[in-house]
Amino acid sequence: MFVSPFKDSIVALELSLAPVQRINPGKRLSDAVVHGSTIYLAGQVASDPSVDIKAQARDILAQIDRLLGSLGSGKTRLLSVTIFLADMADFAAMNEVWDAWVPQGDLPARATVQAKLAKPEYRIEIQAIAAK
């Protein structure tokens, strides 16, 4: 059996030449970008920032479900999630919503950090990377 010493190089070249699909591009960002079999979601914020942290988190996770679903993926295919909280005092409440949403056994890598968000009424922003 012959094994090409260039196999890995060919796969890397094919991936680098894969088209880049931008989903709902706007003035500054796209809602998502697909390259190969990887989906990169922009940071998602609540549709109604006047609600509490739990409602904002549920809204954002529903947005992620819809966006991934429209791209042929879902939360079981999440690879990495970064959660930005305006105040770490919201960490436990956010985790209650997260734990009810994320499928046990299909947990992504995750980081949660405190950050000053774009508008003071936003309590949370979530960015994710998923496989198709």
mmCIF file of N, CA and C in Angstrom:
data_model
loop_
_atom_site.group_PDB
_atom_site.id
_atom_site.type_symbol
_atom_site.label_atom_id
_atom_site.label_comp_id
_atom_site.label_asym_id
_atom_site.label_seq_id
_atom_site.Cartn_x
_atom_site.Cartn_y
_atom_site.Cartn_z
ATOM 1 N N MET A 1 0.846 -1.179 0.000
ATOM 2 C CA MET A 1 0.000 0.000 0.000
ATOM 3 C C MET A 1 0.890 1.239 0.000
ATOM 4 N N PHE A 2 0.622 2.146 -0.909
ATOM 5 C CA PHE A 2 1.393 3.378 -1.023
ATOM 6 C C PHE A 2 0.710 4.485 -0.226
ATOM 7 N N VAL A 3 1.444 5.159 0.620
ATOM 8 C CA VAL A 3 0.932 6.299 1.376
ATOM 9 C C VAL A 3 1.700 7.531 0.935
ATOM 10 N N SER A 4 0.984 8.497 0.425
ATOM 11 C CA SER A 4 1.615 9.713 -0.076
ATOM 12 C C SER A 4 2.154 10.552 1.069
ATOM 13 N N PRO A 5 3.400 11.004 0.964
ATOM 14 C CA PRO A 5 3.932 11.896 2.001
ATOM 15 C C PRO A 5 3.296 13.290 1.920
ATOM 16 N N PHE A 6 2.492 13.538 0.885
ATOM 17 C CA PHE A 6 1.891 14.857 0.685
ATOM 18 C C PHE A 6 0.416 14.906 1.083
ATOM 19 N N LYS A 7 -0.133 13.806 1.599
ATOM 20 C CA LYS A 7 -1.568 13.735 1.901
ATOM 21 C C LYS A 7 -2.023 14.881 2.806
ATOM 22 N N ASP A 8 -1.343 15.101 3.918
ATOM 23 C CA ASP A 8 -1.734 16.161 4.838
ATOM 24 C C ASP A 8 -1.633 17.535 4.179
ATOM 25 N N SER A 9 -0.642 17.728 3.348
ATOM 26 C CA SER A 9 -0.481 19.005 2.639
ATOM 27 C C SER A 9 -1.623 19.234 1.668
ATOM 28 N N ILE A 10 -2.067 18.159 0.997
ATOM 29 C CA ILE A 10 -3.173 18.281 0.046
ATOM 30 C C ILE A 10 -4.458 18.630 0.775
ATOM 31 N N VAL A 11 -4.732 17.974 1.901
ATOM 32 C CA VAL A 11 -5.932 18.273 2.689
ATOM 33 C C VAL A 11 -5.899 19.720 3.172
ATOM 34 N N ALA A 12 -4.766 20.174 3.653
ATOM 35 C CA ALA A 12 -4.643 21.550 4.122
ATOM 36 C C ALA A 12 -4.854 22.528 2.974
ATOM 37 N N LEU A 13 -4.329 22.211 1.800
ATOM 38 C CA LEU A 13 -4.503 23.082 0.635
ATOM 39 C C LEU A 13 -5.962 23.126 0.211
ATOM 40 N N GLU A 14 -6.635 21.971 0.209
ATOM 41 C CA GLU A 14 -8.049 21.935 -0.157
ATOM 42 C C GLU A 14 -8.876 22.776 0.800
ATOM 43 N N LEU A 15 -8.608 22.692 2.093
ATOM 44 C CA LEU A 15 -9.337 23.482 3.074
ATOM 45 C C LEU A 15 -9.060 24.960 2.887
ATOM 46 N N SER A 16 -7.806 25.313 2.622
ATOM 47 C CA SER A 16 -7.479 26.729 2.454
ATOM 48 C C SER A 16 -8.155 27.312 1.217
ATOM 49 N N LEU A 17 -8.481 26.471 0.243
ATOM 50 C CA LEU A 17 -9.150 26.928 -0.976
ATOM 51 C C LEU A 17 -10.670 26.832 -0.884
ATOM 52 N N ALA A 18 -11.183 26.306 0.227
ATOM 53 C CA ALA A 18 -12.634 26.197 0.396
ATOM 54 C C ALA A 18 -13.252 27.590 0.361
ATOM 55 N N PRO A 19 -14.443 27.706 -0.228
ATOM 56 C CA PRO A 19 -15.075 29.024 -0.283
ATOM 57 C C PRO A 19 -15.453 29.527 1.111
ATOM 58 N N VAL A 20 -15.497 30.826 1.237
ATOM 59 C CA VAL A 20 -15.927 31.465 2.476
ATOM 60 C C VAL A 20 -17.338 31.996 2.226
ATOM 61 N N GLN A 21 -18.274 31.544 3.041
ATOM 62 C CA GLN A 21 -19.668 31.973 2.916
ATOM 63 C C GLN A 21 -19.990 32.915 4.070
ATOM 64 N N ARG A 22 -20.401 34.138 3.760
ATOM 65 C CA ARG A 22 -20.748 35.122 4.786
ATOM 66 C C ARG A 22 -22.262 35.206 4.881
ATOM 67 N N ILE A 23 -22.777 34.983 6.087
ATOM 68 C CA ILE A 23 -24.219 34.944 6.326
ATOM 69 C C ILE A 23 -24.692 36.295 6.859
ATOM 70 N N ASN A 24 -25.650 36.887 6.169
ATOM 71 C CA ASN A 24 -26.219 38.196 6.554
ATOM 72 C C ASN A 24 -25.134 39.240 6.804
ATOM 73 N N PRO A 25 -24.282 39.486 5.807
ATOM 74 C CA PRO A 25 -23.240 40.493 6.021
ATOM 75 C C PRO A 25 -23.863 41.879 6.175
ATOM 76 N N GLY A 26 -23.326 42.619 7.108
ATOM 77 C CA GLY A 26 -23.779 43.987 7.343
ATOM 78 C C GLY A 26 -22.643 44.959 7.120
ATOM 79 N N LYS A 27 -22.797 46.138 7.675
ATOM 80 C CA LYS A 27 -21.788 47.177 7.507
ATOM 81 C C LYS A 27 -20.470 46.816 8.198
ATOM 82 N N ARG A 28 -20.560 46.169 9.372
ATOM 83 C CA ARG A 28 -19.348 45.881 10.156
ATOM 84 C C ARG A 28 -19.051 44.396 10.352
ATOM 85 N N LEU A 29 -20.055 43.553 10.197
ATOM 86 C CA LEU A 29 -19.850 42.134 10.478
ATOM 87 C C LEU A 29 -20.903 41.298 9.790
ATOM 88 N N SER A 30 -20.657 40.008 9.748
ATOM 89 C CA SER A 30 -21.635 39.023 9.266
ATOM 90 C C SER A 30 -22.174 38.291 10.491
ATOM 91 N N ASP A 31 -23.429 37.825 10.411
ATOM 92 C CA ASP A 31 -23.981 37.050 11.526
ATOM 93 C C ASP A 31 -23.178 35.775 11.749
ATOM 94 N N ALA A 32 -22.690 35.209 10.645
ATOM 95 C CA ALA A 32 -21.877 33.997 10.715
ATOM 96 C C ALA A 32 -21.003 33.937 9.476
ATOM 97 N N VAL A 33 -19.924 33.173 9.587
ATOM 98 C CA VAL A 33 -19.049 32.898 8.452
ATOM 99 C C VAL A 33 -18.806 31.391 8.439
ATOM 100 N N VAL A 34 -18.966 30.802 7.252
ATOM 101 C CA VAL A 34 -18.742 29.366 7.096
ATOM 102 C C VAL A 34 -17.527 29.174 6.206
ATOM 103 N N HIS A 35 -16.592 28.358 6.695
ATOM 104 C CA HIS A 35 -15.394 28.008 5.908
ATOM 105 C C HIS A 35 -15.187 26.513 6.057
ATOM 106 N N GLY A 36 -15.237 25.823 4.943
ATOM 107 C CA GLY A 36 -15.139 24.364 5.022
ATOM 108 C C GLY A 36 -16.312 23.832 5.817
ATOM 109 N N SER A 37 -16.032 23.070 6.836
ATOM 110 C CA SER A 37 -17.105 22.515 7.668
ATOM 111 C C SER A 37 -17.163 23.197 9.036
ATOM 112 N N THR A 38 -16.635 24.419 9.110
ATOM 113 C CA THR A 38 -16.636 25.156 10.374
ATOM 114 C C THR A 38 -17.498 26.405 10.257
ATOM 115 N N ILE A 39 -18.317 26.647 11.268
ATOM 116 C CA ILE A 39 -19.207 27.806 11.332
ATOM 117 C C ILE A 39 -18.728 28.706 12.467
ATOM 118 N N TYR A 40 -18.488 29.961 12.153
ATOM 119 C CA TYR A 40 -18.062 30.950 13.133
ATOM 120 C C TYR A 40 -19.218 31.935 13.324
ATOM 121 N N LEU A 41 -19.782 31.986 14.513
ATOM 122 C CA LEU A 41 -20.876 32.916 14.786
ATOM 123 C C LEU A 41 -20.327 34.209 15.357
ATOM 124 N N ALA A 42 -20.900 35.322 14.915
ATOM 125 C CA ALA A 42 -20.580 36.608 15.534
ATOM 126 C C ALA A 42 -21.150 36.611 16.944
ATOM 127 N N GLY A 43 -20.694 37.530 17.758
ATOM 128 C CA GLY A 43 -21.266 37.666 19.096
ATOM 129 C C GLY A 43 -22.747 37.979 19.001
ATOM 130 N N GLN A 44 -23.547 37.226 19.757
ATOM 131 C CA GLN A 44 -25.001 37.405 19.759
ATOM 132 C C GLN A 44 -25.404 38.107 21.048
ATOM 133 N N VAL A 45 -26.284 39.095 20.913
ATOM 134 C CA VAL A 45 -26.812 39.820 22.073
ATOM 135 C C VAL A 45 -28.326 39.700 22.078
ATOM 136 N N ALA A 46 -28.928 40.031 23.193
ATOM 137 C CA ALA A 46 -30.373 39.897 23.357
ATOM 138 C C ALA A 46 -31.142 40.843 22.444
ATOM 139 N N SER A 47 -32.270 40.361 21.928
ATOM 140 C CA SER A 47 -33.153 41.188 21.110
ATOM 141 C C SER A 47 -33.771 42.303 21.946
ATOM 142 N N ASP A 48 -34.050 41.990 23.211
ATOM 143 C CA ASP A 48 -34.617 42.972 24.144
ATOM 144 C C ASP A 48 -33.673 43.090 25.337
ATOM 145 N N PRO A 49 -32.786 44.073 25.323
ATOM 146 C CA PRO A 49 -31.804 44.191 26.406
ATOM 147 C C PRO A 49 -32.373 44.729 27.721
ATOM 148 N N SER A 50 -33.660 45.034 27.759
ATOM 149 C CA SER A 50 -34.250 45.557 28.999
ATOM 150 C C SER A 50 -34.594 44.451 29.994
ATOM 151 N N VAL A 51 -34.510 43.174 29.553
ATOM 152 C CA VAL A 51 -34.873 42.059 30.434
ATOM 153 C C VAL A 51 -33.672 41.608 31.269
ATOM 154 N N ASP A 52 -33.919 40.734 32.252
ATOM 155 C CA ASP A 52 -32.850 40.292 33.154
ATOM 156 C C ASP A 52 -31.886 39.329 32.457
ATOM 157 N N ILE A 53 -30.845 38.951 33.166
ATOM 158 C CA ILE A 53 -29.782 38.117 32.599
ATOM 159 C C ILE A 53 -30.308 36.775 32.099
ATOM 160 N N LYS A 54 -31.222 36.156 32.834
ATOM 161 C CA LYS A 54 -31.736 34.854 32.401
ATOM 162 C C LYS A 54 -32.510 34.979 31.091
ATOM 163 N N ALA A 55 -33.336 35.988 30.980
ATOM 164 C CA ALA A 55 -34.110 36.186 29.751
ATOM 165 C C ALA A 55 -33.190 36.534 28.586
ATOM 166 N N GLN A 56 -32.173 37.362 28.835
ATOM 167 C CA GLN A 56 -31.213 37.676 27.777
ATOM 168 C C GLN A 56 -30.481 36.416 27.331
ATOM 169 N N ALA A 57 -30.050 35.589 28.281
ATOM 170 C CA ALA A 57 -29.327 34.362 27.941
ATOM 171 C C ALA A 57 -30.218 33.411 27.138
ATOM 172 N N ARG A 58 -31.475 33.226 27.564
ATOM 173 C CA ARG A 58 -32.398 32.349 26.825
ATOM 174 C C ARG A 58 -32.610 32.851 25.394
ATOM 175 N N ASP A 59 -32.770 34.159 25.254
ATOM 176 C CA ASP A 59 -32.963 34.752 23.929
ATOM 177 C C ASP A 59 -31.746 34.500 23.044
ATOM 178 N N ILE A 60 -30.567 34.731 23.565
ATOM 179 C CA ILE A 60 -29.340 34.537 22.786
ATOM 180 C C ILE A 60 -29.165 33.067 22.404
ATOM 181 N N LEU A 61 -29.408 32.162 23.318
ATOM 182 C CA LEU A 61 -29.258 30.738 23.013
ATOM 183 C C LEU A 61 -30.277 30.300 21.958
ATOM 184 N N ALA A 62 -31.470 30.872 21.985
ATOM 185 C CA ALA A 62 -32.466 30.591 20.941
ATOM 186 C C ALA A 62 -31.980 31.133 19.591
ATOM 187 N N GLN A 63 -31.349 32.300 19.597
ATOM 188 C CA GLN A 63 -30.778 32.849 18.356
ATOM 189 C C GLN A 63 -29.706 31.913 17.804
ATOM 190 N N ILE A 64 -28.867 31.403 18.694
ATOM 191 C CA ILE A 64 -27.808 30.478 18.279
ATOM 192 C C ILE A 64 -28.423 29.213 17.695
ATOM 193 N N ASP A 65 -29.471 28.678 18.345
ATOM 194 C CA ASP A 65 -30.166 27.503 17.810
ATOM 195 C C ASP A 65 -30.671 27.767 16.393
ATOM 196 N N ARG A 66 -31.332 28.909 16.188
ATOM 197 C CA ARG A 66 -31.886 29.233 14.872
ATOM 198 C C ARG A 66 -30.784 29.399 13.825
ATOM 199 N N LEU A 67 -29.746 30.132 14.180
ATOM 200 C CA LEU A 67 -28.661 30.395 13.231
ATOM 201 C C LEU A 67 -27.939 29.107 12.846
ATOM 202 N N LEU A 68 -27.588 28.297 13.833
ATOM 203 C CA LEU A 68 -26.926 27.021 13.530
ATOM 204 C C LEU A 68 -27.845 26.114 12.722
ATOM 205 N N GLY A 69 -29.119 26.059 13.090
ATOM 206 C CA GLY A 69 -30.080 25.231 12.364
ATOM 207 C C GLY A 69 -30.197 25.634 10.905
ATOM 208 N N SER A 70 -30.173 26.941 10.652
ATOM 209 C CA SER A 70 -30.277 27.427 9.270
ATOM 210 C C SER A 70 -29.043 27.061 8.445
ATOM 211 N N LEU A 71 -27.955 26.699 9.123
ATOM 212 C CA LEU A 71 -26.707 26.337 8.446
ATOM 213 C C LEU A 71 -26.431 24.840 8.484
ATOM 214 N N GLY A 72 -27.446 24.076 8.888
ATOM 215 C CA GLY A 72 -27.301 22.625 8.896
ATOM 216 C C GLY A 72 -26.522 22.081 10.078
ATOM 217 N N SER A 73 -26.510 22.815 11.165
ATOM 218 C CA SER A 73 -25.785 22.392 12.362
ATOM 219 C C SER A 73 -26.715 22.518 13.566
ATOM 220 N N GLY A 74 -26.163 22.406 14.744
ATOM 221 C CA GLY A 74 -26.953 22.537 15.964
ATOM 222 C C GLY A 74 -26.043 22.567 17.174
ATOM 223 N N LYS A 75 -26.639 22.709 18.338
ATOM 224 C CA LYS A 75 -25.848 22.869 19.561
ATOM 225 C C LYS A 75 -25.024 21.628 19.914
ATOM 226 N N THR A 76 -25.393 20.468 19.408
ATOM 227 C CA THR A 76 -24.571 19.276 19.660
ATOM 228 C C THR A 76 -23.277 19.306 18.854
ATOM 229 N N ARG A 77 -23.167 20.248 17.919
ATOM 230 C CA ARG A 77 -21.983 20.370 17.061
ATOM 231 C C ARG A 77 -21.106 21.550 17.482
ATOM 232 N N LEU A 78 -21.442 22.207 18.596
ATOM 233 C CA LEU A 78 -20.628 23.320 19.077
ATOM 234 C C LEU A 78 -19.232 22.829 19.441
ATOM 235 N N LEU A 79 -18.235 23.582 19.021
ATOM 236 C CA LEU A 79 -16.844 23.267 19.340
ATOM 237 C C LEU A 79 -16.339 24.141 20.476
ATOM 238 N N SER A 80 -16.665 25.434 20.403
ATOM 239 C CA SER A 80 -16.148 26.393 21.371
ATOM 240 C C SER A 80 -17.153 27.525 21.549
ATOM 241 N N VAL A 81 -17.308 27.973 22.785
ATOM 242 C CA VAL A 81 -18.208 29.079 23.108
ATOM 243 C C VAL A 81 -17.479 30.031 24.040
ATOM 244 N N THR A 82 -17.598 31.317 23.747
ATOM 245 C CA THR A 82 -17.088 32.351 24.646
ATOM 246 C C THR A 82 -18.275 33.188 25.099
ATOM 247 N N ILE A 83 -18.424 33.300 26.418
ATOM 248 C CA ILE A 83 -19.521 34.068 27.007
ATOM 249 C C ILE A 83 -18.925 35.304 27.653
ATOM 250 N N PHE A 84 -19.452 36.449 27.269
ATOM 251 C CA PHE A 84 -19.023 37.728 27.826
ATOM 252 C C PHE A 84 -20.127 38.232 28.753
ATOM 253 N N LEU A 85 -19.799 38.441 30.006
ATOM 254 C CA LEU A 85 -20.756 38.973 30.985
ATOM 255 C C LEU A 85 -20.350 40.384 31.372
ATOM 256 N N ALA A 86 -21.332 41.260 31.446
ATOM 257 C CA ALA A 86 -21.047 42.623 31.892
ATOM 258 C C ALA A 86 -20.672 42.632 33.370
ATOM 259 N N ASP A 87 -21.204 41.660 34.123
ATOM 260 C CA ASP A 87 -20.947 41.588 35.562
ATOM 261 C C ASP A 87 -20.866 40.115 35.966
ATOM 262 N N MET A 88 -19.760 39.704 36.545
ATOM 263 C CA MET A 88 -19.594 38.304 36.958
ATOM 264 C C MET A 88 -20.574 37.904 38.049
ATOM 265 N N ALA A 89 -21.261 38.859 38.645
ATOM 266 C CA ALA A 89 -22.310 38.533 39.612
ATOM 267 C C ALA A 89 -23.450 37.767 38.925
ATOM 268 N N ASP A 90 -23.541 37.857 37.597
ATOM 269 C CA ASP A 90 -24.576 37.148 36.830
ATOM 270 C C ASP A 90 -24.159 35.731 36.439
ATOM 271 N N PHE A 91 -22.960 35.311 36.827
ATOM 272 C CA PHE A 91 -22.415 34.017 36.407
ATOM 273 C C PHE A 91 -23.327 32.843 36.779
ATOM 274 N N ALA A 92 -23.790 32.768 38.015
ATOM 275 C CA ALA A 92 -24.623 31.644 38.464
ATOM 276 C C ALA A 92 -25.963 31.620 37.726
ATOM 277 N N ALA A 93 -26.592 32.776 37.576
ATOM 278 C CA ALA A 93 -27.878 32.843 36.879
ATOM 279 C C ALA A 93 -27.715 32.450 35.409
ATOM 280 N N MET A 94 -26.651 32.924 34.785
ATOM 281 C CA MET A 94 -26.386 32.554 33.400
ATOM 282 C C MET A 94 -26.166 31.053 33.286
ATOM 283 N N ASN A 95 -25.410 30.472 34.226
ATOM 284 C CA ASN A 95 -25.145 29.036 34.185
ATOM 285 C C ASN A 95 -26.415 28.208 34.344
ATOM 286 N N GLU A 96 -27.406 28.692 35.088
ATOM 287 C CA GLU A 96 -28.687 27.971 35.200
ATOM 288 C C GLU A 96 -29.327 27.821 33.826
ATOM 289 N N VAL A 97 -29.331 28.896 33.069
ATOM 290 C CA VAL A 97 -29.913 28.877 31.721
ATOM 291 C C VAL A 97 -29.055 28.007 30.801
ATOM 292 N N TRP A 98 -27.759 28.178 30.866
ATOM 293 C CA TRP A 98 -26.829 27.392 30.038
ATOM 294 C C TRP A 98 -27.016 25.899 30.295
ATOM 295 N N ASP A 99 -27.033 25.508 31.576
ATOM 296 C CA ASP A 99 -27.135 24.093 31.934
ATOM 297 C C ASP A 99 -28.432 23.469 31.429
ATOM 298 N N ALA A 100 -29.512 24.238 31.404
ATOM 299 C CA ALA A 100 -30.790 23.734 30.898
ATOM 300 C C ALA A 100 -30.781 23.612 29.372
ATOM 301 N N TRP A 101 -29.929 24.370 28.709
ATOM 302 C CA TRP A 101 -29.906 24.409 27.242
ATOM 303 C C TRP A 101 -28.892 23.454 26.620
ATOM 304 N N VAL A 102 -27.697 23.408 27.169
ATOM 305 C CA VAL A 102 -26.613 22.649 26.540
ATOM 306 C C VAL A 102 -26.814 21.148 26.768
ATOM 307 N N PRO A 103 -26.650 20.333 25.713
ATOM 308 C CA PRO A 103 -26.836 18.890 25.877
ATOM 309 C C PRO A 103 -25.658 18.253 26.620
ATOM 310 N N GLN A 104 -25.954 17.613 27.733
ATOM 311 C CA GLN A 104 -24.911 16.912 28.470
ATOM 312 C C GLN A 104 -24.345 15.812 27.574
ATOM 313 N N GLY A 105 -23.039 15.659 27.583
ATOM 314 C CA GLY A 105 -22.385 14.683 26.718
ATOM 315 C C GLY A 105 -21.896 15.306 25.417
ATOM 316 N N ASP A 106 -22.386 16.500 25.095
ATOM 317 C CA ASP A 106 -21.949 17.212 23.896
ATOM 318 C C ASP A 106 -21.492 18.619 24.261
ATOM 319 N N LEU A 107 -20.787 18.741 25.355
ATOM 320 C CA LEU A 107 -20.370 20.050 25.846
ATOM 321 C C LEU A 107 -19.207 20.611 25.031
ATOM 322 N N PRO A 108 -19.317 21.876 24.620
ATOM 323 C CA PRO A 108 -18.197 22.505 23.907
ATOM 324 C C PRO A 108 -17.132 22.979 24.885
ATOM 325 N N ALA A 109 -15.975 23.315 24.366
ATOM 326 C CA ALA A 109 -15.009 24.059 25.176
ATOM 327 C C ALA A 109 -15.677 25.411 25.452
ATOM 328 N N ARG A 110 -15.448 25.987 26.640
ATOM 329 C CA ARG A 110 -16.135 27.234 26.973
ATOM 330 C C ARG A 110 -15.262 28.107 27.852
ATOM 331 N N ALA A 111 -15.364 29.405 27.601
ATOM 332 C CA ALA A 111 -14.735 30.401 28.472
ATOM 333 C C ALA A 111 -15.800 31.439 28.799
ATOM 334 N N THR A 112 -15.751 31.944 30.020
ATOM 335 C CA THR A 112 -16.649 33.027 30.425
ATOM 336 C C THR A 112 -15.786 34.127 31.014
ATOM 337 N N VAL A 113 -15.956 35.334 30.484
ATOM 338 C CA VAL A 113 -15.151 36.461 30.936
ATOM 339 C C VAL A 113 -16.043 37.670 31.208
ATOM 340 N N GLN A 114 -15.565 38.541 32.051
ATOM 341 C CA GLN A 114 -16.260 39.804 32.274
ATOM 342 C C GLN A 114 -15.741 40.806 31.253
ATOM 343 N N ALA A 115 -16.670 41.548 30.663
ATOM 344 C CA ALA A 115 -16.286 42.514 29.629
ATOM 345 C C ALA A 115 -17.257 43.691 29.635
ATOM 346 N N LYS A 116 -16.757 44.833 29.236
ATOM 347 C CA LYS A 116 -17.628 45.984 29.021
ATOM 348 C C LYS A 116 -18.244 45.793 27.641
ATOM 349 N N LEU A 117 -19.556 45.610 27.582
ATOM 350 C CA LEU A 117 -20.231 45.320 26.320
ATOM 351 C C LEU A 117 -20.596 46.606 25.590
ATOM 352 N N ALA A 118 -21.027 46.464 24.334
ATOM 353 C CA ALA A 118 -21.252 47.615 23.453
ATOM 354 C C ALA A 118 -22.265 48.620 23.997
ATOM 355 N N LYS A 119 -23.282 48.132 24.699
ATOM 356 C CA LYS A 119 -24.292 49.005 25.306
ATOM 357 C C LYS A 119 -24.461 48.590 26.760
ATOM 358 N N PRO A 120 -24.654 49.536 27.650
ATOM 359 C CA PRO A 120 -24.747 49.193 29.080
ATOM 360 C C PRO A 120 -25.918 48.276 29.432
ATOM 361 N N GLU A 121 -26.974 48.277 28.632
ATOM 362 C CA GLU A 121 -28.126 47.413 28.946
ATOM 363 C C GLU A 121 -27.882 45.949 28.576
ATOM 364 N N TYR A 122 -26.888 45.683 27.749
ATOM 365 C CA TYR A 122 -26.551 44.292 27.461
ATOM 366 C C TYR A 122 -25.860 43.695 28.668
ATOM 367 N N ARG A 123 -26.382 42.559 29.147
ATOM 368 C CA ARG A 123 -25.790 41.867 30.300
ATOM 369 C C ARG A 123 -24.878 40.723 29.847
ATOM 370 N N ILE A 124 -25.096 40.274 28.601
ATOM 371 C CA ILE A 124 -24.392 39.083 28.127
ATOM 372 C C ILE A 124 -24.266 39.116 26.600
ATOM 373 N N GLU A 125 -23.168 38.573 26.103
ATOM 374 C CA GLU A 125 -22.955 38.359 24.673
ATOM 375 C C GLU A 125 -22.308 36.994 24.541
ATOM 376 N N ILE A 126 -22.719 36.233 23.526
ATOM 377 C CA ILE A 126 -22.176 34.888 23.334
ATOM 378 C C ILE A 126 -21.687 34.738 21.903
ATOM 379 N N GLN A 127 -20.455 34.263 21.781
ATOM 380 C CA GLN A 127 -19.842 33.976 20.486
ATOM 381 C C GLN A 127 -19.561 32.478 20.440
ATOM 382 N N ALA A 128 -19.757 31.865 19.265
ATOM 383 C CA ALA A 128 -19.596 30.410 19.183
ATOM 384 C C ALA A 128 -18.962 29.984 17.865
ATOM 385 N N ILE A 129 -18.339 28.815 17.918
ATOM 386 C CA ILE A 129 -17.790 28.141 16.742
ATOM 387 C C ILE A 129 -18.370 26.726 16.754
ATOM 388 N N ALA A 130 -18.851 26.293 15.596
ATOM 389 C CA ALA A 130 -19.464 24.965 15.514
ATOM 390 C C ALA A 130 -19.019 24.248 14.244
ATOM 391 N N ALA A 131 -19.155 22.945 14.262
ATOM 392 C CA ALA A 131 -18.933 22.137 13.063
ATOM 393 C C ALA A 131 -20.265 21.999 12.333
ATOM 394 N N LYS A 132 -20.185 21.858 11.010
ATOM 395 C CA LYS A 132 -21.419 21.643 10.232
ATOM 396 C C LYS A 132 -21.940 20.252 10.491
#
